[in-house]
Short mmCIF file of C-alpha atoms and ligand atoms in Angstrom, two decimals:
data_model
loop_
_atom_site.label_atom_id
_atom_site.label_comp_id
_atom_site.label_asym_id
_atom_site.label_seq_id
_atom_site.Cartn_x
_atom_site.Cartn_y
_atom_site.Cartn_z
CA MET A 261 2.42 -8.04 -21.82
CA ILE A 262 2.74 -5.48 -19.06
CA VAL A 263 0.34 -4.36 -16.38
CA MET A 264 0.17 -0.66 -15.58
CA LYS A 265 -1.62 0.40 -12.47
CA PHE A 266 -2.58 4.02 -12.01
CA GLY A 267 -3.37 5.26 -8.51
CA GLY A 268 -6.11 7.73 -7.66
CA THR A 269 -3.95 10.84 -8.03
CA SER A 270 -2.76 9.69 -11.45
CA VAL A 271 -6.36 9.66 -12.75
CA GLN A 272 -7.89 12.42 -10.67
CA ASN A 273 -9.07 14.62 -13.54
CA ALA A 274 -9.31 14.78 -17.33
CA ASP A 275 -5.70 15.91 -17.75
CA LYS A 276 -4.34 13.18 -15.55
CA ILE A 277 -6.37 10.52 -17.34
CA ASN A 278 -5.08 11.78 -20.66
CA ASN A 279 -1.57 11.67 -19.31
CA ALA A 280 -2.08 8.10 -18.09
CA LEU A 281 -3.35 7.15 -21.52
CA ASN A 282 -0.31 8.77 -23.13
CA ILE A 283 1.87 6.56 -21.01
CA ALA A 284 -0.13 3.44 -21.81
CA GLU A 285 -0.48 4.20 -25.50
CA LYS A 286 3.27 4.52 -25.87
CA GLN A 287 3.91 1.04 -24.53
CA LEU A 288 0.94 -0.68 -26.15
CA PRO A 289 2.46 -1.37 -29.58
CA MET A 290 5.65 -2.68 -28.02
CA ARG A 291 4.42 -4.92 -25.27
CA GLY A 292 0.66 -4.96 -24.92
CA VAL A 293 -0.93 -3.32 -21.89
CA VAL A 294 -3.47 -4.06 -19.23
CA LEU A 295 -4.31 -0.77 -17.54
CA VAL A 296 -5.56 -1.25 -13.99
CA SER A 297 -7.01 1.83 -12.37
CA SER A 298 -7.99 3.06 -8.96
CA ALA A 299 -10.94 5.33 -8.38
CA MET A 300 -10.45 8.98 -9.36
CA GLY A 301 -8.72 11.07 -6.70
CA LYS A 302 -10.47 10.87 -3.36
CA THR A 303 -13.59 9.15 -4.69
CA THR A 304 -13.28 6.12 -2.42
CA ASP A 305 -13.15 8.38 0.64
CA ARG A 306 -16.23 10.26 -0.58
CA ILE A 307 -18.09 7.00 -1.11
CA ILE A 308 -17.34 6.07 2.48
CA ASP A 309 -18.59 9.49 3.61
CA ALA A 310 -21.78 8.90 1.64
CA PHE A 311 -22.66 5.48 3.06
CA THR A 312 -21.61 6.49 6.56
CA SER A 313 -24.00 9.43 6.41
CA ALA A 314 -26.72 7.17 5.07
CA GLU A 315 -26.15 4.68 7.85
CA SER A 316 -26.65 7.43 10.39
CA GLY A 317 -29.92 8.31 8.70
CA ASP A 318 -28.86 11.52 6.99
CA LEU A 319 -30.00 11.08 3.40
CA GLU A 320 -29.45 14.69 2.48
CA LYS A 321 -25.82 14.60 3.50
CA ALA A 322 -25.31 11.22 1.86
CA LEU A 323 -26.72 12.51 -1.41
CA ALA A 324 -24.56 15.62 -1.16
CA PHE A 325 -21.46 13.44 -1.03
CA MET A 326 -22.76 11.51 -4.00
CA GLU A 327 -23.27 14.79 -5.87
CA ASP A 328 -19.58 15.62 -5.36
CA ILE A 329 -18.59 12.33 -6.93
CA LYS A 330 -21.15 12.77 -9.68
CA ASP A 331 -19.92 16.28 -10.50
CA LEU A 332 -16.34 15.11 -10.78
CA HIS A 333 -17.22 12.34 -13.22
CA PHE A 334 -19.66 14.32 -15.36
CA GLU A 335 -17.27 17.26 -15.47
CA THR A 336 -14.44 14.98 -16.55
CA ALA A 337 -16.59 13.31 -19.20
CA ARG A 338 -17.62 16.67 -20.65
CA GLN A 339 -14.03 17.82 -20.76
CA PHE A 340 -12.70 15.03 -22.92
CA LEU A 341 -15.56 13.24 -24.63
CA THR A 342 -17.76 14.29 -27.54
CA ASP A 343 -20.81 13.04 -29.42
CA ALA A 344 -21.44 9.33 -29.18
CA ASN A 345 -18.78 8.80 -26.52
CA LEU A 346 -20.18 11.57 -24.35
CA GLN A 347 -23.62 10.10 -24.92
CA GLU A 348 -22.42 6.67 -23.85
CA ALA A 349 -20.73 8.13 -20.76
CA THR A 350 -23.86 10.06 -19.81
CA VAL A 351 -26.12 7.04 -20.12
CA ASN A 352 -23.80 4.91 -18.04
CA LEU A 353 -23.08 7.56 -15.44
CA ASP A 354 -26.80 8.20 -15.02
CA ARG A 355 -27.41 4.50 -14.61
CA LEU A 356 -24.61 4.05 -12.06
CA PHE A 357 -25.54 7.11 -10.01
CA GLY A 358 -29.20 6.05 -10.14
CA GLN A 359 -28.19 2.75 -8.55
CA PHE A 360 -25.94 4.50 -6.08
CA ALA A 361 -28.77 6.80 -4.94
CA SER A 362 -31.15 3.84 -4.58
CA LEU A 363 -28.60 2.02 -2.44
CA LEU A 364 -28.18 5.10 -0.24
CA LYS A 365 -31.93 5.32 0.24
CA GLY A 366 -32.05 1.65 1.18
CA VAL A 367 -29.36 2.17 3.79
CA VAL A 368 -31.18 5.20 5.21
CA LEU A 369 -34.37 3.17 5.55
CA LEU A 370 -32.63 0.25 7.20
CA ARG A 371 -30.12 2.35 9.13
CA ASP A 372 -27.78 -0.51 8.44
CA CYS A 373 -24.86 -0.88 6.09
CA THR A 374 -23.28 -4.32 6.19
CA PRO A 375 -19.77 -5.04 4.93
CA ARG A 376 -21.39 -6.63 1.91
CA THR A 377 -23.33 -3.47 1.15
CA LYS A 378 -20.23 -1.35 1.71
CA ASP A 379 -18.38 -3.34 -0.92
CA ALA A 380 -21.24 -2.78 -3.33
CA PHE A 381 -20.87 0.96 -2.73
CA LEU A 382 -17.08 0.93 -2.92
CA SER A 383 -17.07 -0.81 -6.27
CA PHE A 384 -18.56 2.28 -7.89
CA GLY A 385 -15.33 4.25 -7.59
CA GLU A 386 -13.31 1.98 -9.85
CA ARG A 387 -16.24 1.22 -12.15
CA LEU A 388 -16.70 4.95 -12.71
CA SER A 389 -13.04 5.75 -13.30
CA THR A 390 -12.51 2.91 -15.75
CA LEU A 391 -15.68 3.79 -17.63
CA LEU A 392 -14.28 7.25 -18.34
CA ILE A 393 -10.76 6.02 -19.04
CA SER A 394 -11.97 3.49 -21.59
CA LEU A 395 -14.26 5.99 -23.29
CA ARG A 396 -11.47 8.54 -23.47
CA ALA A 397 -9.22 5.90 -25.00
CA LYS A 398 -11.92 5.21 -27.57
CA GLU A 399 -12.28 8.93 -28.25
CA ARG A 400 -8.56 9.06 -28.94
CA GLY A 401 -8.85 6.22 -31.42
CA ILE A 402 -7.21 3.58 -29.26
CA ASN A 403 -8.53 0.06 -29.65
CA VAL A 404 -9.74 -0.49 -26.12
CA GLN A 405 -11.67 -3.09 -24.18
CA LEU A 406 -13.19 -2.34 -20.79
CA LEU A 407 -13.23 -5.36 -18.53
CA ASP A 408 -15.24 -5.98 -15.38
CA SER A 409 -12.74 -7.23 -12.82
CA ARG A 410 -15.57 -8.86 -10.86
CA LYS A 411 -15.80 -11.40 -13.65
CA PHE A 412 -12.31 -12.76 -13.01
CA MET A 413 -11.05 -11.61 -9.60
CA ILE A 414 -12.76 -14.30 -7.55
CA THR A 415 -12.65 -14.21 -3.77
CA ASP A 416 -14.10 -15.67 -0.62
CA ASP A 417 -16.92 -13.97 1.30
CA ASN A 418 -14.74 -11.86 3.52
CA PHE A 419 -16.31 -8.57 2.48
CA GLY A 420 -14.07 -5.54 2.91
CA SER A 421 -10.89 -7.53 2.66
CA ALA A 422 -11.61 -10.60 0.62
CA ALA A 423 -9.05 -13.31 -0.10
CA ILE A 424 -8.40 -14.26 -3.71
CA ASP A 425 -9.09 -17.79 -4.89
CA PHE A 426 -5.97 -17.94 -7.02
CA LYS A 427 -6.77 -21.09 -8.90
CA THR A 428 -10.09 -19.83 -10.21
CA THR A 429 -8.85 -16.29 -10.66
CA ASN A 430 -5.74 -17.15 -12.64
CA GLY A 431 -7.71 -19.26 -15.08
CA LYS A 432 -10.34 -16.60 -15.53
CA ILE A 433 -7.75 -13.87 -16.10
CA GLU A 434 -6.10 -15.94 -18.79
CA SER A 435 -9.38 -16.38 -20.62
CA ALA A 436 -10.48 -12.75 -20.20
CA ILE A 437 -7.23 -11.21 -21.40
CA LYS A 438 -5.69 -12.42 -24.62
CA LYS A 439 -2.05 -11.62 -24.79
CA GLY A 440 -1.35 -9.25 -27.62
CA ARG A 441 -0.49 -5.72 -28.58
CA GLU A 442 -3.55 -4.77 -30.60
CA LYS A 443 -5.82 -3.86 -27.78
CA LEU A 444 -5.59 -1.82 -24.62
CA TYR A 445 -7.34 -3.60 -21.78
CA VAL A 446 -8.76 -1.47 -19.00
CA ALA A 447 -9.72 -3.09 -15.70
CA GLN A 448 -10.68 -1.98 -12.20
CA GLY A 449 -8.28 -2.40 -9.35
CA PHE A 450 -9.51 -3.21 -5.86
CA ILE A 451 -12.83 -4.82 -6.79
CA SER A 452 -13.70 -8.47 -7.09
CA ALA A 453 -16.59 -10.87 -6.57
CA ASN A 454 -17.28 -14.04 -4.64
CA LYS A 455 -18.04 -17.25 -6.46
CA ASN A 456 -21.71 -16.30 -6.68
CA GLY A 457 -20.89 -13.03 -8.40
CA VAL A 458 -21.54 -10.82 -5.36
CA THR A 459 -19.21 -7.82 -5.30
CA THR A 460 -16.32 -7.92 -2.83
CA THR A 461 -13.24 -5.75 -2.38
CA LEU A 462 -9.62 -6.53 -1.61
CA GLY A 463 -9.15 -3.89 1.12
CA ARG A 464 -8.17 -0.23 0.95
CA GLY A 465 -5.33 0.45 -1.44
CA GLY A 466 -6.06 -2.92 -3.05
CA SER A 467 -5.41 -1.84 -6.62
CA ASP A 468 -1.71 -2.63 -6.42
CA TYR A 469 -2.65 -6.11 -5.36
CA SER A 470 -5.06 -6.42 -8.30
CA ALA A 471 -2.31 -5.37 -10.70
CA SER A 472 0.09 -7.83 -9.19
CA ILE A 473 -2.39 -10.70 -9.40
CA ILE A 474 -3.24 -9.92 -13.02
CA GLY A 475 0.43 -9.52 -13.92
CA ALA A 476 1.36 -12.81 -12.30
CA ALA A 477 -1.51 -14.67 -13.98
CA LEU A 478 -0.41 -13.37 -17.37
CA ASP A 479 3.31 -13.87 -16.76
CA ALA A 480 3.70 -10.18 -17.48
CA GLN A 481 7.14 -8.78 -18.30
CA ASP A 482 6.69 -6.21 -15.62
CA ILE A 483 4.15 -4.63 -13.38
CA GLN A 484 4.23 -0.87 -13.27
CA ILE A 485 2.80 1.01 -10.34
CA TRP A 486 2.23 4.57 -11.52
CA THR A 487 1.94 6.98 -8.65
CA ASP A 488 2.73 10.60 -7.80
CA VAL A 489 6.27 10.22 -6.47
CA ASP A 490 9.54 9.28 -8.15
CA GLY A 491 9.67 5.76 -6.79
CA ILE A 492 11.05 4.74 -3.44
CA MET A 493 13.25 7.38 -1.84
CA SER A 494 16.52 6.98 0.04
CA SER A 495 14.89 8.70 3.01
CA ASP A 496 11.84 10.76 3.90
CA PRO A 497 11.98 13.88 1.70
CA ARG A 498 9.85 15.81 4.21
CA SER A 499 12.52 15.72 6.89
CA VAL A 500 15.78 14.90 5.13
CA ASN A 501 17.68 17.00 2.60
CA GLY A 502 19.28 15.48 -0.46
CA VAL A 503 17.14 12.35 -0.77
CA LYS A 504 17.23 10.49 -4.07
CA THR A 505 15.21 7.84 -5.80
CA ILE A 506 16.62 4.38 -5.15
CA PRO A 507 17.02 2.79 -8.59
CA SER A 508 16.51 -0.78 -7.46
CA VAL A 509 15.67 -2.76 -4.38
CA THR A 510 15.09 -6.40 -3.69
CA TYR A 511 11.62 -7.57 -2.70
CA ARG A 512 12.88 -8.03 0.83
CA GLU A 513 14.33 -4.56 1.06
CA ALA A 514 11.07 -3.13 -0.25
CA GLY A 515 9.22 -5.01 2.48
CA GLU A 516 11.48 -3.59 5.14
CA LEU A 517 10.99 -0.06 3.81
CA ALA A 518 7.23 -0.41 3.63
CA TYR A 519 7.09 -0.90 7.37
CA PHE A 520 8.82 2.41 7.77
CA GLY A 521 6.23 4.23 5.81
CA ALA A 522 7.66 4.10 2.28
CA LYS A 523 4.00 3.88 1.40
CA VAL A 524 4.53 3.48 -2.31
CA VAL A 525 4.13 -0.27 -2.31
CA HIS A 526 3.08 -2.66 0.35
CA PRO A 527 5.00 -5.95 0.27
CA ALA A 528 1.89 -8.08 0.62
CA THR A 529 0.41 -6.47 -2.43
CA ILE A 530 3.24 -7.51 -4.69
CA GLN A 531 3.44 -11.06 -3.38
CA PRO A 532 1.98 -12.66 -6.52
CA ALA A 533 4.66 -10.86 -8.58
CA VAL A 534 7.36 -12.00 -6.20
CA GLY A 535 6.28 -15.61 -6.63
CA LYS A 536 6.78 -15.35 -10.37
CA GLU A 537 9.83 -13.12 -10.14
CA ILE A 538 8.16 -10.38 -12.13
CA PRO A 539 9.80 -7.00 -11.54
CA VAL A 540 7.57 -4.35 -10.04
CA ARG A 541 8.39 -0.82 -11.07
CA VAL A 542 7.28 2.20 -9.13
CA LEU A 543 7.00 5.17 -11.46
CA ASN A 544 5.83 8.76 -11.33
CA SER A 545 3.02 9.61 -13.76
CA GLY A 546 4.01 13.26 -13.34
CA ASN A 547 7.51 12.43 -14.55
CA PRO A 548 7.10 9.51 -16.95
CA GLU A 549 10.65 9.76 -18.26
CA GLY A 550 12.04 9.14 -14.77
CA LYS A 551 13.49 5.75 -14.03
CA GLY A 552 11.61 5.20 -10.78
CA THR A 553 12.42 2.24 -8.59
CA THR A 554 12.53 -1.34 -9.75
CA ILE A 555 11.72 -3.98 -7.16
CA SER A 556 12.96 -7.39 -8.18
CA SER A 557 14.60 -10.51 -6.86
CA ASP A 558 17.79 -9.80 -8.75
CA ALA A 559 18.27 -6.17 -7.77
CA PRO A 560 21.96 -5.58 -7.27
CA VAL A 561 23.00 -6.01 -3.69
CA ASN A 562 25.19 -3.01 -3.19
CA GLY A 563 25.30 -1.76 0.33
CA LEU A 564 23.13 0.76 2.04
CA LYS A 565 20.07 1.79 0.06
CA ALA A 566 17.89 3.78 2.40
CA ILE A 567 17.57 5.18 5.87
CA ALA A 568 14.09 5.12 7.24
CA ASN A 569 12.71 6.10 10.58
CA LYS A 570 9.64 5.63 12.63
CA LYS A 571 8.75 7.91 15.49
CA GLY A 572 6.43 7.31 18.40
CA ILE A 573 8.04 4.06 19.43
CA THR A 574 7.90 2.67 22.95
CA LEU A 575 10.75 0.64 24.34
CA ILE A 576 10.04 -2.01 26.94
CA ASN A 577 12.75 -3.66 28.92
CA ILE A 578 12.01 -6.78 30.95
CA GLU A 579 14.59 -8.14 33.29
CA SER A 580 14.10 -11.61 34.61
CA THR A 581 13.67 -11.71 38.36
CA ARG A 582 14.47 -15.38 38.33
CA MET A 583 17.71 -17.20 37.91
CA LEU A 584 19.71 -17.57 34.76
CA ASN A 585 18.67 -20.09 32.15
CA ALA A 586 15.03 -20.19 33.22
CA TYR A 587 13.38 -21.56 30.15
CA GLY A 588 10.07 -20.28 28.94
CA PHE A 589 11.02 -16.68 29.74
CA LEU A 590 10.69 -15.40 26.19
CA ASN A 591 7.64 -17.46 25.57
CA ARG A 592 5.85 -16.03 28.58
CA ILE A 593 6.71 -12.51 27.56
CA PHE A 594 5.51 -12.88 24.02
CA SER A 595 2.29 -14.55 25.03
CA VAL A 596 1.40 -11.38 26.95
CA PHE A 597 1.80 -9.26 23.82
CA ASP A 598 -0.08 -11.86 21.89
CA LYS A 599 -2.96 -11.78 24.33
CA TYR A 600 -3.35 -8.02 23.88
CA GLY A 601 -2.96 -8.10 20.11
CA THR A 602 0.06 -5.83 20.26
CA SER A 603 2.71 -6.44 17.69
CA VAL A 604 6.33 -6.33 18.66
CA ASP A 605 8.72 -4.82 16.15
CA LEU A 606 12.29 -5.11 17.36
CA VAL A 607 13.63 -7.53 19.93
CA THR A 608 17.01 -8.00 21.50
CA THR A 609 17.72 -10.42 24.28
CA SER A 610 20.40 -11.30 26.74
CA GLU A 611 20.43 -14.18 29.18
CA VAL A 612 18.46 -12.25 31.75
CA SER A 613 16.67 -9.50 29.93
CA VAL A 614 14.67 -8.70 26.87
CA SER A 615 14.26 -5.34 25.17
CA LEU A 616 11.55 -4.85 22.65
CA THR A 617 9.69 -2.09 20.89
CA ILE A 618 6.04 -1.58 20.19
CA GLU A 619 4.15 1.07 18.29
CA ASP A 620 0.65 0.58 19.57
CA ILE A 621 0.44 1.50 23.25
CA SER A 622 -3.32 1.24 23.65
CA ARG A 623 -2.96 -1.86 25.86
CA LEU A 624 0.30 -0.92 27.49
CA ARG A 625 -1.18 -0.68 30.98
CA GLU A 626 -2.53 -4.24 30.91
CA ILE A 627 0.64 -5.52 29.31
CA LYS A 628 2.79 -3.97 32.02
CA GLU A 629 0.62 -5.50 34.74
CA GLU A 630 0.90 -8.95 33.28
CA LEU A 631 4.62 -8.70 32.69
CA LYS A 632 5.27 -7.86 36.34
CA PRO A 633 5.30 -11.44 37.62
CA ILE A 634 7.73 -12.36 34.84
CA GLY A 635 10.30 -9.72 35.52
CA HIS A 636 11.17 -6.19 36.32
CA VAL A 637 9.56 -3.97 33.67
CA HIS A 638 10.88 -0.64 32.50
CA VAL A 639 9.11 1.42 29.85
CA GLU A 640 10.55 4.31 27.85
CA GLU A 641 8.28 6.28 25.59
CA ASN A 642 9.10 8.80 22.86
CA LYS A 643 11.68 6.75 21.06
CA SER A 644 12.28 6.34 17.37
CA ILE A 645 13.62 3.53 15.26
CA VAL A 646 16.22 4.55 12.74
CA CYS A 647 16.63 1.80 10.23
CA LEU A 648 19.42 1.39 7.72
CA VAL A 649 18.25 -0.83 4.91
CA GLY A 650 20.41 -2.72 2.48
CA GLN A 651 21.07 -6.36 1.85
CA GLU A 652 24.41 -7.84 2.86
CA LEU A 653 25.59 -4.58 4.34
CA TRP A 654 27.56 -6.42 6.90
CA LYS A 655 30.02 -7.88 4.47
CA ASP A 656 31.63 -4.48 4.51
CA GLY A 657 33.53 -4.63 7.78
CA GLY A 658 34.10 -0.91 8.00
CA PHE A 659 30.47 -0.06 7.65
CA LEU A 660 29.35 -0.63 11.21
CA SER A 661 32.17 1.36 12.67
CA ARG A 662 31.37 4.29 10.38
CA VAL A 663 27.72 4.09 11.43
CA PHE A 664 28.58 4.17 15.09
CA LYS A 665 31.01 6.99 14.57
CA THR A 666 28.21 9.00 12.97
CA CYS A 667 26.01 8.24 15.98
CA GLU A 668 28.43 9.92 18.32
CA GLY A 669 26.54 11.97 20.89
CA VAL A 670 23.27 10.14 20.35
CA PRO A 671 22.35 7.70 23.11
CA LEU A 672 21.52 4.40 21.42
CA ARG A 673 18.90 2.59 23.49
CA MET A 674 18.81 -0.57 21.46
CA ILE A 675 20.60 -1.97 18.45
CA SER A 676 19.31 -4.71 16.25
CA LEU A 677 21.30 -6.09 13.39
CA GLY A 678 18.54 -7.82 11.50
CA SER A 679 18.88 -11.54 11.35
CA SER A 680 17.69 -11.22 7.79
CA ASP A 681 20.84 -9.25 6.91
CA ILE A 682 18.66 -6.49 5.50
CA ASN A 683 18.70 -3.91 8.21
CA LEU A 684 20.44 -2.33 11.11
CA SER A 685 17.94 -0.76 13.45
CA LEU A 686 18.81 1.75 16.12
CA VAL A 687 16.45 2.93 18.82
CA VAL A 688 17.15 6.55 19.65
CA PRO A 689 15.46 9.40 21.51
CA PHE A 690 12.72 11.06 19.50
CA GLU A 691 14.32 14.49 19.60
CA LYS A 692 17.57 13.24 18.08
CA THR A 693 15.94 11.37 15.20
CA ASP A 694 15.87 13.83 12.32
CA GLU A 695 19.34 15.09 13.04
CA LEU A 696 20.79 11.60 13.13
CA VAL A 697 19.02 10.49 9.98
CA GLN A 698 20.32 13.54 8.17
CA LYS A 699 23.85 12.87 9.36
CA LEU A 700 23.70 9.24 8.31
CA HIS A 701 22.20 10.17 4.96
CA ASP A 702 24.91 12.77 4.35
CA GLN A 703 27.55 10.26 5.31
CA PHE A 704 26.37 7.27 3.27
CA LEU A 705 23.83 8.26 0.66
CA SER A 706 24.63 11.63 -0.83
N1 LIG B 1015 -9.73 3.07 -4.51
C1 LIG B 1015 -9.30 2.16 -3.48
C2 LIG B 1015 -8.81 2.92 -2.28
O1 LIG B 1015 -8.72 4.14 -2.34
C3 LIG B 1015 -8.28 1.18 -3.97
C4 LIG B 1015 -6.96 1.78 -4.41
O2 LIG B 1015 -6.87 2.97 -4.65
O3 LIG B 1015 -6.00 1.03 -4.52
O4 LIG B 1015 -8.53 2.33 -1.29
MG1 MG B 1016 -7.34 5.24 -4.06
#
């Protein structure tokens, strides 16, 4: 069995849905498929626009947003369904949009939209997309079964970002989905229900997580994340020339890259797959023959895989005003960041000073004030982190010296050789970032 998750752009219109079904249909007779889908295109954003307008009392605007969503789905249905299937789509779409409009009116009357109500709204996106996908599959003669993920993805009551009850969920998935190659299962990503059957959601972008949970519960052979890029790239294609798809990364390398904006998969979302050592493949639905990137525990460990960067970083240096060996120094520093909910990304320390980086500077003023009694504080804004990712890089003794040679002329403000042996991070001036990344990429990855 495999789980294939299609993101919003991969199902954004009739053609894309057909293409997704081509991909699924090809694999079905070989391995059996559960197709997990996001909402079509930007539907989730439009739903949020609709209930936000309703909450502010503007029914007309709310209904206009709903009309946009409605048009997209009716238009799509008319493009690829006929006769009884079109009839079935129309009946169901009318029913769903009838409910949606009633909910909007309720929110306008109350001028209140609770997280619970928002989840009810949000669930429409995936329910609508999967309705059309399953009917199109039927129209094409595929033996298909549409599932309601709220029947088996069981969560707590934390609306908007609910936590899965794995024990209940795993059991329910196993009973809802019979392993086999006869039938294409279609299920909604992102949506779930609490133990009383009230709709919840797993948080924005939650469909990957759904796919991973379903795949893990079924001991799937792999979990495929179909998106609109060719997997994880060796660097940011928008600012670096010559980037390539990385064929394989370890789960840990993928996690490191996600922080740097390789948005294709978030490490938390593939956690259930990691636990079962199920490979997660990131593939491009616009280029289905491409190999994409495979994320697995046994990806070959072969040196540098990617060079990422993050701009808009602030460097803070704290020098102890007290004597050497004063214990509690680090602890006191970190508790300040803790207090202001500001996460620290890189840290290097010496006996008397600590350098660290933060991204979020909204509480910087307060943080600086409170650090003053602990030590002399120096802040440098407009920095970037350049991060070289690859497991066990450091076994190659010549590597570091080649990196530093390439950095010639760029003032390095901080260097952190990850304790996890996955990354070397360099803090450099903002204006030197792109140039340095390009040079490093040319040197090591092209
Ligand atoms: N449709 C949801 C969102 O846009 C979930 C997802 O796409 O993964 O956040
Ligand atoms: Mg989406």
